[in-house]
mmCIF file of C-alpha atoms in Angstrom:
data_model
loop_
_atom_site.group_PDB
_atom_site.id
_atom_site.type_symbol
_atom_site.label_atom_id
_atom_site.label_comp_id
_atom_site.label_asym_id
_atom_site.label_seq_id
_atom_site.Cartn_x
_atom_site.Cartn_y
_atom_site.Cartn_z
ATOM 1 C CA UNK Q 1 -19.064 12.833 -4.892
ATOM 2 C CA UNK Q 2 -16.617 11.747 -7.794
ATOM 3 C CA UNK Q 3 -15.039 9.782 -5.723
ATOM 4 C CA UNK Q 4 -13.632 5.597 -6.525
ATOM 5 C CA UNK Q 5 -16.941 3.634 -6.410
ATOM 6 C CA UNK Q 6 -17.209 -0.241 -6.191
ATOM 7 C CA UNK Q 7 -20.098 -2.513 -7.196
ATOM 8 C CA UNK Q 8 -21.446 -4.411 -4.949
ATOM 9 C CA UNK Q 9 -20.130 -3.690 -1.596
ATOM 10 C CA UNK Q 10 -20.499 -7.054 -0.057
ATOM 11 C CA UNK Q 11 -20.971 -10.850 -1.809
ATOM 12 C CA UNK Q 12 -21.862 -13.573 -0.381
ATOM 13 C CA UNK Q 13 -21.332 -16.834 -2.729
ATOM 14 C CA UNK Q 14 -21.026 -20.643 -2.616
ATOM 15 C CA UNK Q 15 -17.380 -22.067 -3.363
ATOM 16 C CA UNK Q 16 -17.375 -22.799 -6.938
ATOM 17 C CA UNK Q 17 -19.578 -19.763 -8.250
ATOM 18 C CA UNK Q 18 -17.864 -17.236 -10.260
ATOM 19 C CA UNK Q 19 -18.412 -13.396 -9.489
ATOM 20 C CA UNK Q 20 -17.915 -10.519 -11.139
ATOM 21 C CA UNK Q 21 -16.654 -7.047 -9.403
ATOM 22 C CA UNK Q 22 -17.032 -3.508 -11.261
ATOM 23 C CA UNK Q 23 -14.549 -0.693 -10.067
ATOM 24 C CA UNK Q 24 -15.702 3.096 -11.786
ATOM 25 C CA UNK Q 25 -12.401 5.116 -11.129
ATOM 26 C CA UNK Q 26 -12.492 8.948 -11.209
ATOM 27 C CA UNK Q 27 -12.814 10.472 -13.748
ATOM 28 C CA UNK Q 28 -9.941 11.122 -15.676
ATOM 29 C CA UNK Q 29 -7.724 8.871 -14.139
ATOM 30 C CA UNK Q 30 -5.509 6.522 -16.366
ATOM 31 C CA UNK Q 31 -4.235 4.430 -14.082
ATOM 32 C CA UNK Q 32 -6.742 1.916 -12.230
ATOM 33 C CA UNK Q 33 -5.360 -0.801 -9.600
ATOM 34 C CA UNK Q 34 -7.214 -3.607 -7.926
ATOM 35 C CA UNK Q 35 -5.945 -5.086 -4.709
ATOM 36 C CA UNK Q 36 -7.332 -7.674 -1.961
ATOM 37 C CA UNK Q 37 -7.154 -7.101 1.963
ATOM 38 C CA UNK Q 38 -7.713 -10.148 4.109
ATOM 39 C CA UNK Q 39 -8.608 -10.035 7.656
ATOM 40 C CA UNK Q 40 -5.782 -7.882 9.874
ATOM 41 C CA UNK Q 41 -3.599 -7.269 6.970
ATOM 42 C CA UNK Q 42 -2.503 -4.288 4.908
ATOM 43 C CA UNK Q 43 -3.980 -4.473 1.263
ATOM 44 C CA UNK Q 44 -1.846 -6.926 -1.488
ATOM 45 C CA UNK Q 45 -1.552 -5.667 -5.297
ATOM 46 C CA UNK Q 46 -3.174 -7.935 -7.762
ATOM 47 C CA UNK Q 47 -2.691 -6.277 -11.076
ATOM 48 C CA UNK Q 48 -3.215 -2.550 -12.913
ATOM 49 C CA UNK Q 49 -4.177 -1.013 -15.973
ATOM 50 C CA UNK Q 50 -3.053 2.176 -18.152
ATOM 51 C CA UNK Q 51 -5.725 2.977 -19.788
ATOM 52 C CA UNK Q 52 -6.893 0.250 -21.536
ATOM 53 C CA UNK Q 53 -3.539 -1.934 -20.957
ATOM 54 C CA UNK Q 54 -2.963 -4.379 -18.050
ATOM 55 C CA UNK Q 55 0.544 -3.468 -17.271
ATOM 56 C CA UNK Q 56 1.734 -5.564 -14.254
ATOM 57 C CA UNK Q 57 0.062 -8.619 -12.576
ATOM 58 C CA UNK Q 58 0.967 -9.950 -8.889
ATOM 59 C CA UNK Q 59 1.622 -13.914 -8.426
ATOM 60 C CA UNK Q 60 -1.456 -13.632 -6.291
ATOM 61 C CA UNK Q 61 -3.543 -13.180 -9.155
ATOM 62 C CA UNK Q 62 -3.917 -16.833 -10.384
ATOM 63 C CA UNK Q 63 -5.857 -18.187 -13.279
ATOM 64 C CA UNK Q 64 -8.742 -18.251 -11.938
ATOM 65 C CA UNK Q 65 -8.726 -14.556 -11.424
ATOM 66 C CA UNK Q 66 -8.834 -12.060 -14.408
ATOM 67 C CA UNK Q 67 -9.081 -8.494 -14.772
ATOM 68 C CA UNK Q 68 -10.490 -5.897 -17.834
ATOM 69 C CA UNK Q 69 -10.458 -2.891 -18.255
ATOM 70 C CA UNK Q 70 -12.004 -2.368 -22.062
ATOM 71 C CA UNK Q 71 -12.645 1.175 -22.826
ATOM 72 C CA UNK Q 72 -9.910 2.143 -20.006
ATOM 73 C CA UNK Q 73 -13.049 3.584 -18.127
ATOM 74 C CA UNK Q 74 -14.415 1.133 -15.322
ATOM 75 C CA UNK Q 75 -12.768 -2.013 -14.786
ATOM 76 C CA UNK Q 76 -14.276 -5.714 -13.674
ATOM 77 C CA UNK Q 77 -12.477 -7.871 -11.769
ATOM 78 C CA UNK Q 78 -13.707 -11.847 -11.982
ATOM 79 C CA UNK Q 79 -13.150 -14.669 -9.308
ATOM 80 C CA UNK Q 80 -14.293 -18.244 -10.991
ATOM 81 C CA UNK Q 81 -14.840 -21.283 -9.220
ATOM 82 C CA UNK Q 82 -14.331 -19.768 -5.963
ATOM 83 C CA UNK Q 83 -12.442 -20.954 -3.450
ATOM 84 C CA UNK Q 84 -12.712 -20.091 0.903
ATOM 85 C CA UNK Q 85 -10.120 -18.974 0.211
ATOM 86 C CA UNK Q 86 -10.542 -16.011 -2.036
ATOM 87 C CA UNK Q 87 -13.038 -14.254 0.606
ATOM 88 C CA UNK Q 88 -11.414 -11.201 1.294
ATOM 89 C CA UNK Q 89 -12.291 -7.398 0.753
ATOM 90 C CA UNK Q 90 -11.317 -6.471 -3.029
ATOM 91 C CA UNK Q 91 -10.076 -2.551 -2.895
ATOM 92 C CA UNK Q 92 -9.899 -0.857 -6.250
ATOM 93 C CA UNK Q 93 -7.489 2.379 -6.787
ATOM 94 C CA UNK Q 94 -7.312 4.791 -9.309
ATOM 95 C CA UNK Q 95 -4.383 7.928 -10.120
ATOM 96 C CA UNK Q 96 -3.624 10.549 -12.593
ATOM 97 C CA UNK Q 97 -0.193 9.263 -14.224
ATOM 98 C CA UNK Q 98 1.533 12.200 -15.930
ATOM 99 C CA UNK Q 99 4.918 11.375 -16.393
ATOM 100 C CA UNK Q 100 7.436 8.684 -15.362
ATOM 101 C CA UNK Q 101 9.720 11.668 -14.400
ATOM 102 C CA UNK Q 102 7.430 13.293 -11.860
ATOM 103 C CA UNK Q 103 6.106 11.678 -8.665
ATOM 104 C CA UNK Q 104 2.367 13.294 -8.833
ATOM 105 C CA UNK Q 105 0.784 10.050 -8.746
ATOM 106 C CA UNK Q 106 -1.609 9.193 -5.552
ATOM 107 C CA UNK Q 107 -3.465 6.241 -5.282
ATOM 108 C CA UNK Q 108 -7.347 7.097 -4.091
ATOM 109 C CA UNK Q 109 -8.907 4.268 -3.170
ATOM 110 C CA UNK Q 110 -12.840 2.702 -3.271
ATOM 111 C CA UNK Q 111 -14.988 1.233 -0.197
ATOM 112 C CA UNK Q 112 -14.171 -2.085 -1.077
ATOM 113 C CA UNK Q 113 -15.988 -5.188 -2.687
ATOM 114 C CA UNK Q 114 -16.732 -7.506 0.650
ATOM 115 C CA UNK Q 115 -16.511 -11.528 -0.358
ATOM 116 C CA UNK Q 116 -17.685 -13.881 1.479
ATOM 117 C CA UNK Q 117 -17.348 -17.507 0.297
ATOM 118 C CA UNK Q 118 -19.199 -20.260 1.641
ATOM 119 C CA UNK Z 1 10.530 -0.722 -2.870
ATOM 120 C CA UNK Z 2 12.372 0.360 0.829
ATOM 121 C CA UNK Z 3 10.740 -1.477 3.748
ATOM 122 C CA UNK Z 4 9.157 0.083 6.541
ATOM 123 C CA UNK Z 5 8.715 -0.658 10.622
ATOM 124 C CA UNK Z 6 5.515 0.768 12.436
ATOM 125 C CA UNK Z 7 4.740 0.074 16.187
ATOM 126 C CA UNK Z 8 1.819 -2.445 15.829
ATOM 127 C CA UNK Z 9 -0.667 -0.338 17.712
ATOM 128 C CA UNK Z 10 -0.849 3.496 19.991
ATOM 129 C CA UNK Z 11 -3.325 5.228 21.845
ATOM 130 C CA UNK Z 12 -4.000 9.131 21.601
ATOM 131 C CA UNK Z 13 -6.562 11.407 24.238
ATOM 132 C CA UNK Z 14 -8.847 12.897 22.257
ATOM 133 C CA UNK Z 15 -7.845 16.957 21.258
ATOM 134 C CA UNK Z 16 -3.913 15.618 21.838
ATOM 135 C CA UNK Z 17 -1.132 15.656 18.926
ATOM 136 C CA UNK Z 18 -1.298 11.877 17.665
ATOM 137 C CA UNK Z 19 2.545 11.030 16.621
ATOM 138 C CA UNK Z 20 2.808 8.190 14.473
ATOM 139 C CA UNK Z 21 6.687 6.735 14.111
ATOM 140 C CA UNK Z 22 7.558 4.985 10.880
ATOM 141 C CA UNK Z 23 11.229 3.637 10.296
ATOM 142 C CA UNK Z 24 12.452 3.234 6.884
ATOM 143 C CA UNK Z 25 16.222 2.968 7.174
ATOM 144 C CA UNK Z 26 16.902 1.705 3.790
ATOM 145 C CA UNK Z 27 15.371 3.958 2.039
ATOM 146 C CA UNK Z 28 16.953 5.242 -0.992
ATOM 147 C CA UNK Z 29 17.684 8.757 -2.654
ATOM 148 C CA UNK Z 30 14.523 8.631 -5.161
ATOM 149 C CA UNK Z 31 11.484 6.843 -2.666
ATOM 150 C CA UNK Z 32 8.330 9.170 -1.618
ATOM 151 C CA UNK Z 33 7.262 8.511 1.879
ATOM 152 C CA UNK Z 34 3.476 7.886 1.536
ATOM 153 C CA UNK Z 35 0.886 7.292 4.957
ATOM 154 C CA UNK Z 36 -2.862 6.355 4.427
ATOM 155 C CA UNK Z 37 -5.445 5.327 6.880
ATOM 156 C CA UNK Z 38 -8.098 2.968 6.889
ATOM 157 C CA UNK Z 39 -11.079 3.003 9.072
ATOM 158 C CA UNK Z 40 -12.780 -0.096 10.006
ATOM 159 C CA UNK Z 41 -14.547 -1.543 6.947
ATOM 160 C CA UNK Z 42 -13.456 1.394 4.683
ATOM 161 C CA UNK Z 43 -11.042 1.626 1.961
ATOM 162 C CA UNK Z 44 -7.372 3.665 2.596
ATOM 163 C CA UNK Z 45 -7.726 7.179 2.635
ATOM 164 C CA UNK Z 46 -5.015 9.112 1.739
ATOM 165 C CA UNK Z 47 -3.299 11.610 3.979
ATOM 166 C CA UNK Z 48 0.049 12.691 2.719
ATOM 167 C CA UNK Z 49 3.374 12.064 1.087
ATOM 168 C CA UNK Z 50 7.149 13.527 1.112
ATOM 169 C CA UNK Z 51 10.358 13.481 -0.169
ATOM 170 C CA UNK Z 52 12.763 14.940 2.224
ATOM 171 C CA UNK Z 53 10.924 18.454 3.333
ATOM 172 C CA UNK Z 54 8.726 18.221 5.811
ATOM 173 C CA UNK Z 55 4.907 18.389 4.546
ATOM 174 C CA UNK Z 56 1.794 19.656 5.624
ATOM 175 C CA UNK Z 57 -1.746 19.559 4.757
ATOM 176 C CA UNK Z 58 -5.204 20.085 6.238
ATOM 177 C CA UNK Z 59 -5.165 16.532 7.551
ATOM 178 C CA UNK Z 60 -1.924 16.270 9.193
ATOM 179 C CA UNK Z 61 2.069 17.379 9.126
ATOM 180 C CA UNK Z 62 4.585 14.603 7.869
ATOM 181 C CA UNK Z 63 8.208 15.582 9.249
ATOM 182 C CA UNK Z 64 11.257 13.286 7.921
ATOM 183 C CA UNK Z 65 14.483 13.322 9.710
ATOM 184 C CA UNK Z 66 17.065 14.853 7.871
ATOM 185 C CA UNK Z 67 18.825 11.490 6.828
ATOM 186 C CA UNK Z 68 15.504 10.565 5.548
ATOM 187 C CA UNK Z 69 15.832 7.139 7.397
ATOM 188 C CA UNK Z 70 12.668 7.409 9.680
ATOM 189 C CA UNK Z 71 9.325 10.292 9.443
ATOM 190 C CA UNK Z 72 6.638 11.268 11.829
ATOM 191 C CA UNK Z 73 3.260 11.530 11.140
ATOM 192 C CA UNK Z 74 1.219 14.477 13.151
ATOM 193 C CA UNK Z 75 -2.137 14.514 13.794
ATOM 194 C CA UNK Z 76 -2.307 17.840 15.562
ATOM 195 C CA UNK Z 77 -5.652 17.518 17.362
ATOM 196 C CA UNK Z 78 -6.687 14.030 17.338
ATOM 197 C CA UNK Z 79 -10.805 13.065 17.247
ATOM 198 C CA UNK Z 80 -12.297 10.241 18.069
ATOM 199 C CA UNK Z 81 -13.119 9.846 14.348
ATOM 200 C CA UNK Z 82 -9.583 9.401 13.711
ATOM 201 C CA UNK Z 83 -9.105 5.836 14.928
ATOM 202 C CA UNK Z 84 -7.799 3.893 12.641
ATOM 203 C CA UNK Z 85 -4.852 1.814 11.200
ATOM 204 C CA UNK Z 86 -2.406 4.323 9.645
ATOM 205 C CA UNK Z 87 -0.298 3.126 7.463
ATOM 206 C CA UNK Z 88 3.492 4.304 5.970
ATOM 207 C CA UNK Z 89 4.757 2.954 2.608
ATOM 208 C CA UNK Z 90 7.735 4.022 0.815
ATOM 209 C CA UNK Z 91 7.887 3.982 -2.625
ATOM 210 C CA UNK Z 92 9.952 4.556 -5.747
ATOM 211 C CA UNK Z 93 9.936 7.050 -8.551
ATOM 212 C CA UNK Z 94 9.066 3.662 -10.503
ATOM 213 C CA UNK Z 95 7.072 2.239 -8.462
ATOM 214 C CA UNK Z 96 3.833 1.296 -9.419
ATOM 215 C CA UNK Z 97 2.044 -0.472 -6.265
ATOM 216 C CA UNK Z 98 2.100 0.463 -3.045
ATOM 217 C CA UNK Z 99 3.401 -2.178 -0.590
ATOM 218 C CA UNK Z 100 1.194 -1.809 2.435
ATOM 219 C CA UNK Z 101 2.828 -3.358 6.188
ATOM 220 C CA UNK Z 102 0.446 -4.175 8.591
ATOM 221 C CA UNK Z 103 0.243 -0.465 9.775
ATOM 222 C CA UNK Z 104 -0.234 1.069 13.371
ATOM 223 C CA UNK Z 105 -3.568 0.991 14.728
ATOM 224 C CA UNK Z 106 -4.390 4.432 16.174
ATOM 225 C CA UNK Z 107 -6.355 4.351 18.889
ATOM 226 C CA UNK Z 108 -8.347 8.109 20.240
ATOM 227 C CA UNK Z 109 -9.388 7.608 23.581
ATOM 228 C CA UNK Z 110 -12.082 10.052 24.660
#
């Protein structure tokens, strides 16, 4: 399966760790998006890349959050100092982006990074 | 990025047509309607997208009224497998995130 795969699938850490989340898009795709789902919500955008270039970040991402993407392959996504209330699932996305003139892009997600501070 | 209204939550007998209602009234000339569906614990799936024709697909038929103002989701032979939390976003030729609502919660009763 080429599928959107996430590393790991569920962390369990003490407030005030960092972590460190790894998204490998599929193949091919340029465009790679990270978002967070809390409990009974619909996903929220954090940020995404082009290639190598992070293009757009939400207000949700604060500074404690950052985001690479270095050879415009996979992508990490680090929490530091961790709060209660980061835990949430973290859903990566990836798309083909051909052109800004032509809607062809769809968003395939991954099975989600699982956080779970304590 | 339009706005869109889903009934919170629906149930479906198993082998019926599912029909899931999404209202986006202000949608303008240029937004996609998109629906994906999550299943507990998993990531969205996708499932299909439209302009203004009405789509279909091996998962399911999207039909959009002719002012484009609400669309209909068909799941022509629901399965138990397809409970889940369906969800309709619109977005915009320049749109780069999707803005996900809460969603309808599909429920297939057996």
């Amino acid at each position: 399966d080429t599928g959107v795969s996430q590393d790991p699938r569920h962390k369990i850490t003490k407030r005030g760790q960092n972590v460190t989340f790894r998204c490998d898009p599929i193949s091919e795709h340029n465009r790679l998006y990270w978002y967070r789902q809390t409990l009974g919500q619909g996903p929220e955008f954090l940020t995404y890349f082009q290639n190598e270039a992070q293009l757009e970040k939400s207000r949700l991402l604060s500074d404690r959050f950052s985001a690479e993407r270095p050879k415009g392959s996979f992508s990490t996504l680090e929490i530091q100092r961790t709060e209660q209330g980061d835990s949430a699932m973290y859903l990566c996305a990836s798309s083909l982006f051909l052109s800004t003139d032509v809607i062809t892009e769809t968003q395939y997600f991954g099975p989600g990074t699982r956080l779970l501070v304590l | 990025d339009a706005k869109t209204t889903q009934p919170p939550s629906m149930d479906c007998a198993e082998g019926r047509a599912a029909n899931l209602p999404c209202n986006h009234s202000t949608i303008s000339g240029n937004e996609y309607v998109y629906w994906y569906r999550q299943i507990h614990s998993q990531g969205p799936q996708y499932i299909i997208h439209g302009l203004k024709n009405n789509e279909t697909n091996e998962m399911a038929s999207l039909i959009i009224t002719e002012d484009r103002k609400s669309s209909t989701l068909i799941l022509p032979h629901a399965t138990l497998r397809d409970t889940a939390v369906y969800y309709c976003i619109v977005r915009g030729l320049y749109g780069q995130n999707f803005v996900f609502g809460p969603g309808t919660r599909l429920s297939v009763l057996p």
